[in-house]
PDB file of C-alpha atoms in Angstrom:
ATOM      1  CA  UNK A  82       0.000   0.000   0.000  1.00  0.00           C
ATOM      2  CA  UNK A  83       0.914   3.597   0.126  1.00  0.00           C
ATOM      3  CA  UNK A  84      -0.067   5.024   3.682  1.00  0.00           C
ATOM      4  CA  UNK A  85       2.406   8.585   3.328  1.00  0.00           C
ATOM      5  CA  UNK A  86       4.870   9.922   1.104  1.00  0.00           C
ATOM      6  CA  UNK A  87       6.869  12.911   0.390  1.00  0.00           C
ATOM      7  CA  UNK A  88       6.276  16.257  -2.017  1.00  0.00           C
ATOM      8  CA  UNK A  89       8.845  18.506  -2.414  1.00  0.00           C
ATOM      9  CA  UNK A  90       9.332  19.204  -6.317  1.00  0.00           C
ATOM     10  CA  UNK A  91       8.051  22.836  -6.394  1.00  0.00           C
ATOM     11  CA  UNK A  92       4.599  23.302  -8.218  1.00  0.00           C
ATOM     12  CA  UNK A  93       6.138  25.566 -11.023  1.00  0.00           C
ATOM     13  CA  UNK A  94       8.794  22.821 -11.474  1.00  0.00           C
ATOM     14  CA  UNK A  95       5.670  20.089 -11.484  1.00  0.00           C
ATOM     15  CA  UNK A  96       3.881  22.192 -13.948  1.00  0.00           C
ATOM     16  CA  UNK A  97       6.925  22.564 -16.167  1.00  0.00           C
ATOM     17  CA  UNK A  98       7.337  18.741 -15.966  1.00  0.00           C
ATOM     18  CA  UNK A  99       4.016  17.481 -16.667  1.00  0.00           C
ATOM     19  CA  UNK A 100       2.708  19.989 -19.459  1.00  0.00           C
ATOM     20  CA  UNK A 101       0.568  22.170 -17.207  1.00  0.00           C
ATOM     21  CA  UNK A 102      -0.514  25.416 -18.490  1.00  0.00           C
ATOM     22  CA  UNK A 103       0.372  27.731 -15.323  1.00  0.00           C
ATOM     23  CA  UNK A 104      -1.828  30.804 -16.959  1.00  0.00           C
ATOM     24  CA  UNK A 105      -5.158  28.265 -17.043  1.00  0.00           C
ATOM     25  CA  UNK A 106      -5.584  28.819 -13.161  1.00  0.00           C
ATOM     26  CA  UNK A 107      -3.087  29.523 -10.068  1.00  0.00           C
ATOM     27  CA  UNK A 108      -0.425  26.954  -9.212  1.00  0.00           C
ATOM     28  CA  UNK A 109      -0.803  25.996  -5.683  1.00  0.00           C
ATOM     29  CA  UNK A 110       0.898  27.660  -2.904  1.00  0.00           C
ATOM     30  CA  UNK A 111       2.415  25.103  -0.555  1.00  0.00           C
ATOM     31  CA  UNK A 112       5.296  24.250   1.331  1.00  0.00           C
ATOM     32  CA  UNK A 113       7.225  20.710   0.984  1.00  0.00           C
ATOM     33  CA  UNK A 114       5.903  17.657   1.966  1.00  0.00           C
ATOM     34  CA  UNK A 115       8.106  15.182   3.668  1.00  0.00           C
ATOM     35  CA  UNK A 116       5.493  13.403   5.618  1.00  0.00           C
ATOM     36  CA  UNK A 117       2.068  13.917   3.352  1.00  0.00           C
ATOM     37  CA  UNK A 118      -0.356  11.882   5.163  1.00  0.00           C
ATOM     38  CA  UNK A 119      -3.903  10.842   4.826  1.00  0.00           C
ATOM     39  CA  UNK A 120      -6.667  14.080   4.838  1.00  0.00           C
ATOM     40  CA  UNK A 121      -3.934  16.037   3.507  1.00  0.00           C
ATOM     41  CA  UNK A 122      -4.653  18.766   0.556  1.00  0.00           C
ATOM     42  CA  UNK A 123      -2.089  17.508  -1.897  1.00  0.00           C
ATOM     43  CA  UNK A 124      -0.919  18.307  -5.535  1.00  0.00           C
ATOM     44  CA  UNK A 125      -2.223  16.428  -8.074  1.00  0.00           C
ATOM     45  CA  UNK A 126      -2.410  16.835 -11.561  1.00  0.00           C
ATOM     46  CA  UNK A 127      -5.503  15.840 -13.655  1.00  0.00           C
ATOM     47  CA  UNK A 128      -7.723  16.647 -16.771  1.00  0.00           C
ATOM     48  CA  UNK A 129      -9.606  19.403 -16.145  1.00  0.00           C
ATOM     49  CA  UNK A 130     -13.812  18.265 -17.132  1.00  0.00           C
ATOM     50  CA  UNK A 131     -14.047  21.969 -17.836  1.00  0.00           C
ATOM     51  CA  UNK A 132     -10.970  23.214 -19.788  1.00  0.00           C
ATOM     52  CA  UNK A 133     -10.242  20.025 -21.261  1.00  0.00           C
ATOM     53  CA  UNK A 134      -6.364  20.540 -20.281  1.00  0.00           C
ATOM     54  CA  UNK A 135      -4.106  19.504 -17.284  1.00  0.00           C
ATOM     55  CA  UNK A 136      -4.314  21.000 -14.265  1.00  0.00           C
ATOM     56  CA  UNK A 137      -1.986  21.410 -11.201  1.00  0.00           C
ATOM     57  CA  UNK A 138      -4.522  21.166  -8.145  1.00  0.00           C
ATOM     58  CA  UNK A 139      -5.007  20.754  -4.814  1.00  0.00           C
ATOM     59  CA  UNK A 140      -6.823  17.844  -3.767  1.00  0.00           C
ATOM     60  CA  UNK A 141      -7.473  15.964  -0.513  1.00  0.00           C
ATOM     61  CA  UNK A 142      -6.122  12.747  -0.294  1.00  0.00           C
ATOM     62  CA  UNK A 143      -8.731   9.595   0.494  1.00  0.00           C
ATOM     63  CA  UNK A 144     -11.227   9.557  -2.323  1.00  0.00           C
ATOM     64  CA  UNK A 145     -14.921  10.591  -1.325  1.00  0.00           C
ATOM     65  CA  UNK A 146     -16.876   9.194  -4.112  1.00  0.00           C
ATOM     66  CA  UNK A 147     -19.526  11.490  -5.389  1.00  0.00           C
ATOM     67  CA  UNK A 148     -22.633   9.534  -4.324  1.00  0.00           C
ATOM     68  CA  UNK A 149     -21.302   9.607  -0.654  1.00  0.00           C
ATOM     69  CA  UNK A 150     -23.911  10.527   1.920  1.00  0.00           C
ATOM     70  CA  UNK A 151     -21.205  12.507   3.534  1.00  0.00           C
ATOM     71  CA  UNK A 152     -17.565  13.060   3.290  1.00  0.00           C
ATOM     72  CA  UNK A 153     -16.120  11.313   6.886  1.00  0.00           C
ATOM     73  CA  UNK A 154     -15.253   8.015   5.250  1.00  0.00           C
ATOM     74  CA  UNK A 155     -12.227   9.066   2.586  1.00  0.00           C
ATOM     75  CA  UNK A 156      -9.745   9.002   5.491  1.00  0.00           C
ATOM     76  CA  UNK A 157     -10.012   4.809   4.779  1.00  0.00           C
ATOM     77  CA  UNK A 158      -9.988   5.110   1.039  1.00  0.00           C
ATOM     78  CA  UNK A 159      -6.400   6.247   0.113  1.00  0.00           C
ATOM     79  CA  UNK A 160      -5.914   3.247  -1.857  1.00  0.00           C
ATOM     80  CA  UNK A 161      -7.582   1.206  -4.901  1.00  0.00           C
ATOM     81  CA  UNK A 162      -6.311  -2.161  -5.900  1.00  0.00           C
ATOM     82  CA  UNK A 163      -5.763  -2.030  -9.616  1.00  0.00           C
ATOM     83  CA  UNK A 164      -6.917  -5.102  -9.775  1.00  0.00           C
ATOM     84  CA  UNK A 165     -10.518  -4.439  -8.831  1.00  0.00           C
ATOM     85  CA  UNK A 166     -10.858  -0.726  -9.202  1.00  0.00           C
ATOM     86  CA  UNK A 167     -13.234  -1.046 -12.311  1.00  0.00           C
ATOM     87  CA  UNK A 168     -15.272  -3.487 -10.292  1.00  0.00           C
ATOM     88  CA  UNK A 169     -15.247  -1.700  -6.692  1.00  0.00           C
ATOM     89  CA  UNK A 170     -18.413   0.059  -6.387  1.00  0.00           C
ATOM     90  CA  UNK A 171     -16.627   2.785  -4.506  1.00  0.00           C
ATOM     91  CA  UNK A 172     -14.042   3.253  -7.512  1.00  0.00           C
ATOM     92  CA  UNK A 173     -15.958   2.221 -10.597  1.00  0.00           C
ATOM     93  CA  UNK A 174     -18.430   5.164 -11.295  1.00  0.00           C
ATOM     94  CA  UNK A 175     -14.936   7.848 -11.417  1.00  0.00           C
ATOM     95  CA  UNK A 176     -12.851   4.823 -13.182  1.00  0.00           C
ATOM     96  CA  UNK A 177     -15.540   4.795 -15.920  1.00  0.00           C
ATOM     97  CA  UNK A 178     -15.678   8.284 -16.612  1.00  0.00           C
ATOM     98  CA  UNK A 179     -11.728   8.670 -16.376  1.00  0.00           C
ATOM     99  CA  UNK A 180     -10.827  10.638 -13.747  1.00  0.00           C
ATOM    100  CA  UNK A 181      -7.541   9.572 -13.606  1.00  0.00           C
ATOM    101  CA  UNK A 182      -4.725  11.502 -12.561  1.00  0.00           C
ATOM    102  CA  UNK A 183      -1.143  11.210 -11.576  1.00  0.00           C
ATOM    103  CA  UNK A 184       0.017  12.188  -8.184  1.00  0.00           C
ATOM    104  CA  UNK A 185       3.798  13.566  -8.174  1.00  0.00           C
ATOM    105  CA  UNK A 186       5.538  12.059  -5.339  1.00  0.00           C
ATOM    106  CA  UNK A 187       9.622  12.281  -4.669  1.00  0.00           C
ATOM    107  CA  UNK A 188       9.213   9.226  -2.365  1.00  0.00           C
ATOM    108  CA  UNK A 189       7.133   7.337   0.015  1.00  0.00           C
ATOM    109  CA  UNK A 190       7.965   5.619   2.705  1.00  0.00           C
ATOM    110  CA  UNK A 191       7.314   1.369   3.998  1.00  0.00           C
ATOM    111  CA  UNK A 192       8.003  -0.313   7.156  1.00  0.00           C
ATOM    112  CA  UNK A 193       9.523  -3.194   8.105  1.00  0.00           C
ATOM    113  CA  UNK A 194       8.285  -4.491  11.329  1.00  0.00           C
ATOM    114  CA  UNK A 195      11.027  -5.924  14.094  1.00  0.00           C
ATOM    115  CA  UNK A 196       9.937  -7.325  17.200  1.00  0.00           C
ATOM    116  CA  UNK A 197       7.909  -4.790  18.885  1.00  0.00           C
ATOM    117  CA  UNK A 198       8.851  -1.707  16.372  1.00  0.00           C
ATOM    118  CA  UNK A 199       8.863  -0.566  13.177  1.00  0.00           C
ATOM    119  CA  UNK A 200      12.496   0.404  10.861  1.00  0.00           C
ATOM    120  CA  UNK A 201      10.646   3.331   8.390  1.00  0.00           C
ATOM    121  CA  UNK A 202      12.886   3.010   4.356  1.00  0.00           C
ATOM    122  CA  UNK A 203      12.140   5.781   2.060  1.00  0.00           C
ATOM    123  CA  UNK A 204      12.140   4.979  -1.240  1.00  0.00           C
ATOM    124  CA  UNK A 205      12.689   6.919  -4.533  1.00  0.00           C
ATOM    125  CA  UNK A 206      13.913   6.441  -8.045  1.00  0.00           C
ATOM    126  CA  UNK A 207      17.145   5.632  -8.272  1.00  0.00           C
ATOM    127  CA  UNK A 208      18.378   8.620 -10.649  1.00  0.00           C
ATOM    128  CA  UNK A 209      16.353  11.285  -8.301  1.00  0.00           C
ATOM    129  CA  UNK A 210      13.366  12.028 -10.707  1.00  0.00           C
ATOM    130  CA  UNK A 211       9.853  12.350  -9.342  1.00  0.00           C
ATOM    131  CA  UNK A 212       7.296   9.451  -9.515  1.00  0.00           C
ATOM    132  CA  UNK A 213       4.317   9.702 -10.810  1.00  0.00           C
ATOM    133  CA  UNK A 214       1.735   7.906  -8.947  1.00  0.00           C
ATOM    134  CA  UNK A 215      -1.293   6.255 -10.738  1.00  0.00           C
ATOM    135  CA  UNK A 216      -4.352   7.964  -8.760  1.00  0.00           C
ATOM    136  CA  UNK A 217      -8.186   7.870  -9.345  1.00  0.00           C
ATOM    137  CA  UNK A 218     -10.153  11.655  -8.069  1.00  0.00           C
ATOM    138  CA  UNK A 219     -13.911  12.287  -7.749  1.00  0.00           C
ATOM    139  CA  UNK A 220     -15.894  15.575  -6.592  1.00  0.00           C
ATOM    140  CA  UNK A 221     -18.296  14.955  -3.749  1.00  0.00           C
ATOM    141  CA  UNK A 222     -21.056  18.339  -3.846  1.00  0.00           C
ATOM    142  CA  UNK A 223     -22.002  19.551  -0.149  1.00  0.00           C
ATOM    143  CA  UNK A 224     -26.023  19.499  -0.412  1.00  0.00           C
ATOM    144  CA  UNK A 225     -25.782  22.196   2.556  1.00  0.00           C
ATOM    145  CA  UNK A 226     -23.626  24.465   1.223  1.00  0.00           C
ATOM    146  CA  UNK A 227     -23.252  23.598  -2.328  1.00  0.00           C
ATOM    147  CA  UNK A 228     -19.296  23.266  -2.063  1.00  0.00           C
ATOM    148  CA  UNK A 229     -17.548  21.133  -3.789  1.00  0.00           C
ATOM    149  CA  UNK A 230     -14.694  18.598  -2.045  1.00  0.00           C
ATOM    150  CA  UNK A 231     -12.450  17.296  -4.584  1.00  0.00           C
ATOM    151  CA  UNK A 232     -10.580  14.123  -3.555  1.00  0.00           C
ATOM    152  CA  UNK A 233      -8.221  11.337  -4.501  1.00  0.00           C
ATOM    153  CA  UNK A 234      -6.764   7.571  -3.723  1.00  0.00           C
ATOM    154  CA  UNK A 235      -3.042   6.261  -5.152  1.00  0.00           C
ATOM    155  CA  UNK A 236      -3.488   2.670  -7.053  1.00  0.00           C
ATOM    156  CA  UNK A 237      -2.120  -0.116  -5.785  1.00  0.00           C
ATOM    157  CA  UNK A 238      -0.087  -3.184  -7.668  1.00  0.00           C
ATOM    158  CA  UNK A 239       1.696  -6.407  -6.531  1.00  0.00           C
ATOM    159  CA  UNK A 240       4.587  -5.510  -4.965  1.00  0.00           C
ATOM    160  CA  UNK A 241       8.046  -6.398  -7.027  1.00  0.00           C
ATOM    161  CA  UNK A 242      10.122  -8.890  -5.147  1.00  0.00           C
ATOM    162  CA  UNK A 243      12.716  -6.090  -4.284  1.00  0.00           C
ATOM    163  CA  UNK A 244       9.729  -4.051  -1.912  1.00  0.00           C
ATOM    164  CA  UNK A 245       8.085  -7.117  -1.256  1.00  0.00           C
ATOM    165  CA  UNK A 246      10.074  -7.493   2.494  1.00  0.00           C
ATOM    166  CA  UNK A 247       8.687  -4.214   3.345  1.00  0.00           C
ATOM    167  CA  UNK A 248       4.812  -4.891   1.892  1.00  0.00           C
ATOM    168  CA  UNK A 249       2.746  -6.956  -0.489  1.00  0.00           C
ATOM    169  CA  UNK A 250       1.710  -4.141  -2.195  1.00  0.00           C
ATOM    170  CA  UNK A 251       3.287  -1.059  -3.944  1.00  0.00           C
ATOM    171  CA  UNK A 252       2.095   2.566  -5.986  1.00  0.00           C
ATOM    172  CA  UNK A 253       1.433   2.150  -9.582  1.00  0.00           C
ATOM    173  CA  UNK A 254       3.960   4.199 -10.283  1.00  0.00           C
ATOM    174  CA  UNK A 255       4.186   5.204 -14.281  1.00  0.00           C
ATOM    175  CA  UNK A 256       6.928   5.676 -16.683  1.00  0.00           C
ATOM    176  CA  UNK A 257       7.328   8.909 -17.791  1.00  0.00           C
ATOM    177  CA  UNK A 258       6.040   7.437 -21.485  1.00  0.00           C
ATOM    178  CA  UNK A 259       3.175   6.029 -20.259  1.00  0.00           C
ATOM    179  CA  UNK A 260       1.563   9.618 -18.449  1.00  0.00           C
ATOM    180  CA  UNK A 261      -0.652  10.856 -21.506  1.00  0.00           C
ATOM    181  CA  UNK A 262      -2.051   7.788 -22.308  1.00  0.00           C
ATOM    182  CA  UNK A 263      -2.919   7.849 -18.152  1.00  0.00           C
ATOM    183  CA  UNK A 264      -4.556  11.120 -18.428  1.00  0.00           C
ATOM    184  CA  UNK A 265      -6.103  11.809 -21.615  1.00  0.00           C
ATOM    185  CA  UNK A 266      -6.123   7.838 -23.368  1.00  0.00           C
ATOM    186  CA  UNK A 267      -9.282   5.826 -23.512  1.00  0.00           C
ATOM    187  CA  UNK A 268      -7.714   2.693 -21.752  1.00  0.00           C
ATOM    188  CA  UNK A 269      -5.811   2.316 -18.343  1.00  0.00           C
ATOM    189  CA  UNK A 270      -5.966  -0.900 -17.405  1.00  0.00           C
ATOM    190  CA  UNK A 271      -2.786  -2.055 -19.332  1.00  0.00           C
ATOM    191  CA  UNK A 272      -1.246   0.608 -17.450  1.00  0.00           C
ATOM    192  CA  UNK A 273      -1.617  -0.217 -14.046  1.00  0.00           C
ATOM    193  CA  UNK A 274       1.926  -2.529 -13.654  1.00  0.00           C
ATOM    194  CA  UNK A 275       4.461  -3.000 -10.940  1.00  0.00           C
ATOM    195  CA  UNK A 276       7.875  -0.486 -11.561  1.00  0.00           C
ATOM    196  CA  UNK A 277      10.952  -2.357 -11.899  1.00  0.00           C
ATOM    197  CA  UNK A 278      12.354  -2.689  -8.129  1.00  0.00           C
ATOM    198  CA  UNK A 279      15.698  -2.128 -10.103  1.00  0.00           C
ATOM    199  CA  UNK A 280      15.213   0.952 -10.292  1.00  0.00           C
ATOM    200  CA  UNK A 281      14.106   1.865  -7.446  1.00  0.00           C
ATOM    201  CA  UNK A 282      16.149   2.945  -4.172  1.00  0.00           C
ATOM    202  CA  UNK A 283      15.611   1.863  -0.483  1.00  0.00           C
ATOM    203  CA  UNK A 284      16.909   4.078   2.325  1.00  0.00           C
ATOM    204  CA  UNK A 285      16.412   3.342   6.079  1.00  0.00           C
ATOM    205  CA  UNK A 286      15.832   6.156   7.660  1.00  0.00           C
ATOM    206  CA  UNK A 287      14.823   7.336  11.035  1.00  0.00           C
ATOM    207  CA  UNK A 288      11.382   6.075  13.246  1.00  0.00           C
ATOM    208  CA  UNK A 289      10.404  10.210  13.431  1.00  0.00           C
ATOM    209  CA  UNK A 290       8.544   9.836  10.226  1.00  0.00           C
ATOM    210  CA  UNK A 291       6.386   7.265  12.492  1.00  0.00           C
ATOM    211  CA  UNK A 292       4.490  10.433  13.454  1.00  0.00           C
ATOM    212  CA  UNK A 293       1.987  12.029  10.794  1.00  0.00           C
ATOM    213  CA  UNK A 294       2.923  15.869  13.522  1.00  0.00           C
ATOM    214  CA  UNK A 295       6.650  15.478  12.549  1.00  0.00           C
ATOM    215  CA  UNK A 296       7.877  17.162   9.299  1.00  0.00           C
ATOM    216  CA  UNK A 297      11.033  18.460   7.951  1.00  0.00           C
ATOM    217  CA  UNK A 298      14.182  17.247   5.613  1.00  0.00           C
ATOM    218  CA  UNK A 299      15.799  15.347   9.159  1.00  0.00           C
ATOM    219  CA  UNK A 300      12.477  12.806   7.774  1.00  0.00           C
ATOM    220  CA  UNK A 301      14.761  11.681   4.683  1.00  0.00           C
ATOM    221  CA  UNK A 302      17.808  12.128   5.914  1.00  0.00           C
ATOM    222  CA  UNK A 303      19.838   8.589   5.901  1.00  0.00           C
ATOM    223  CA  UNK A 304      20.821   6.919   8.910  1.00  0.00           C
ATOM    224  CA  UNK A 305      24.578   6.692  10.331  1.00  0.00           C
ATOM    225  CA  UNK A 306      26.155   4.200   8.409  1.00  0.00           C
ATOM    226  CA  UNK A 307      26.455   1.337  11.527  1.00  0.00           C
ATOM    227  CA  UNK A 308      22.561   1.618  11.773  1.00  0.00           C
ATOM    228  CA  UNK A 309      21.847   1.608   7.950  1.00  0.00           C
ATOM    229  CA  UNK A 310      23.908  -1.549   7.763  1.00  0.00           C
ATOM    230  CA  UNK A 311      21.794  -3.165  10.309  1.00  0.00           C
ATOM    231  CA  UNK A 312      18.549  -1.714   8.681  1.00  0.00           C
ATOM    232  CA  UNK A 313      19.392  -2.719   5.510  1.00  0.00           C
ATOM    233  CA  UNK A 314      20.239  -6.584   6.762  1.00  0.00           C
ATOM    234  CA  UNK A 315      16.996  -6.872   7.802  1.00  0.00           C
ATOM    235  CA  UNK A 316      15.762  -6.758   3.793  1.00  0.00           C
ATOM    236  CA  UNK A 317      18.170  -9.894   3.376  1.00  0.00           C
ATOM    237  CA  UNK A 318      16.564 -13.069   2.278  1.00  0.00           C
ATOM    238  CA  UNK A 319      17.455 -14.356   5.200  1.00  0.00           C
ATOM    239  CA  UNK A 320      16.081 -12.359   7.515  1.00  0.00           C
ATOM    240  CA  UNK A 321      12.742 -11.922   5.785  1.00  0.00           C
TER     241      UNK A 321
END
């Protein structure tokens, strides 16, 4: 699964990167993310129903589908297994009508649990590029006050046997060729595939990030080498 992750390209640089038009409507005005969390307003970008073009917004994240008889039940929903998101009755009324959109994330973070605690590893693309997230939004309308809450939830694939130690389940995170075809193409489905662990990096890092109140760069800062060693031992074969 994907339970928090990190933000810290800046929106212009985000717009630049996945062909957002920044004169359309204001880029978002937020500080990095190094422990984005569930409930969160984070950026997304997505297709635009009304302009027809991409858009750099902010959305909450835990999707809040728009027959909902109220919003309180997205904080459960930040994930949909690509496998059954077309199916899911939660999921399939967005998935048919394409609201798909890719959520830009420099890493996200897995635990391995020890005993009685939990060793956090951030993870992130080996040659320092953002990912981009597979992610499914919907609108849910207020009937009190007419406003609109716009939400999302990050798909989900078989983990690769490199992550697997960590979790059974990873992002869909897309190749930079396949993002279009994501956004604007008719079919998704083919899509939705596990990232090559390859190319992928695992860093232990330290237990603050347990804590959705603790933010700041100290989150993916790597741990002294004697405790990365022993971190990164527990990802052996052996020891899983």
């Amino acid at each position: 699964m994907c339970g928090r992750f990190v933000q810290l390209t800046p929106p212009a640089a985000l717009a630049a990167l996945f062909g957002v038009d920044p004169t359309l409507s204001p880029l978002p005005n937020v500080p990095p993310r190094y422990n984005a969390a569930p409930t969160q307003d984070l950026m997304v970008v997505r297709r635009n129903p009304e302009t027809g073009r991409r858009h750099l917004d902010l959305l909450r994240w835990g999707l809040v589908p728009s027959f909902a008889k109220g919003p309180s039940g997205g904080a459960s929903l930040i994930n949909a297994r690509s496998e059954t998101v077309a199916e899911k009755p939660t999921f399939r009324a967005a998935w048919r009508v394409r609201r798909r959109c890719i959520v830009p994330a420099d890493a996200f973070y897995e635990w391995k649990a020890v005993d009685k605690r939990r060793q956090p590893f951030v993870i992130s693309r080996a040659d320092g590029s953002p990912m981009s997230f597979a992610g499914l939004w919907d609108g849910w309308k207020d009937p009190g006050t007419g406003q609109w809450l716009r939400t999302f939830t990050i798909l989900t694939c078989p983990a690769t046997e490199r992550l697997r130690p960590l979790h059974e389940r990873m992002p869909v995170i897309l190749p930079d060729t396949d993002i279009s075809a994501w956004l604007e193409g008719e079919e998704g489905a083919a899509l939705m595939r596990s990232y090559p662990g390859e190319a992928l990096r695992l860093t232990p890092v330290s237990t603050d990030v347990n804590s959705v109140r603790n933010e700041g760069p100290n989150l993916v800062e790597p741990l002294a080498p004697d405790e990365a060693a022993a971190a990164a031992a527990l990802l052996a074969p052996s020891a899983v």
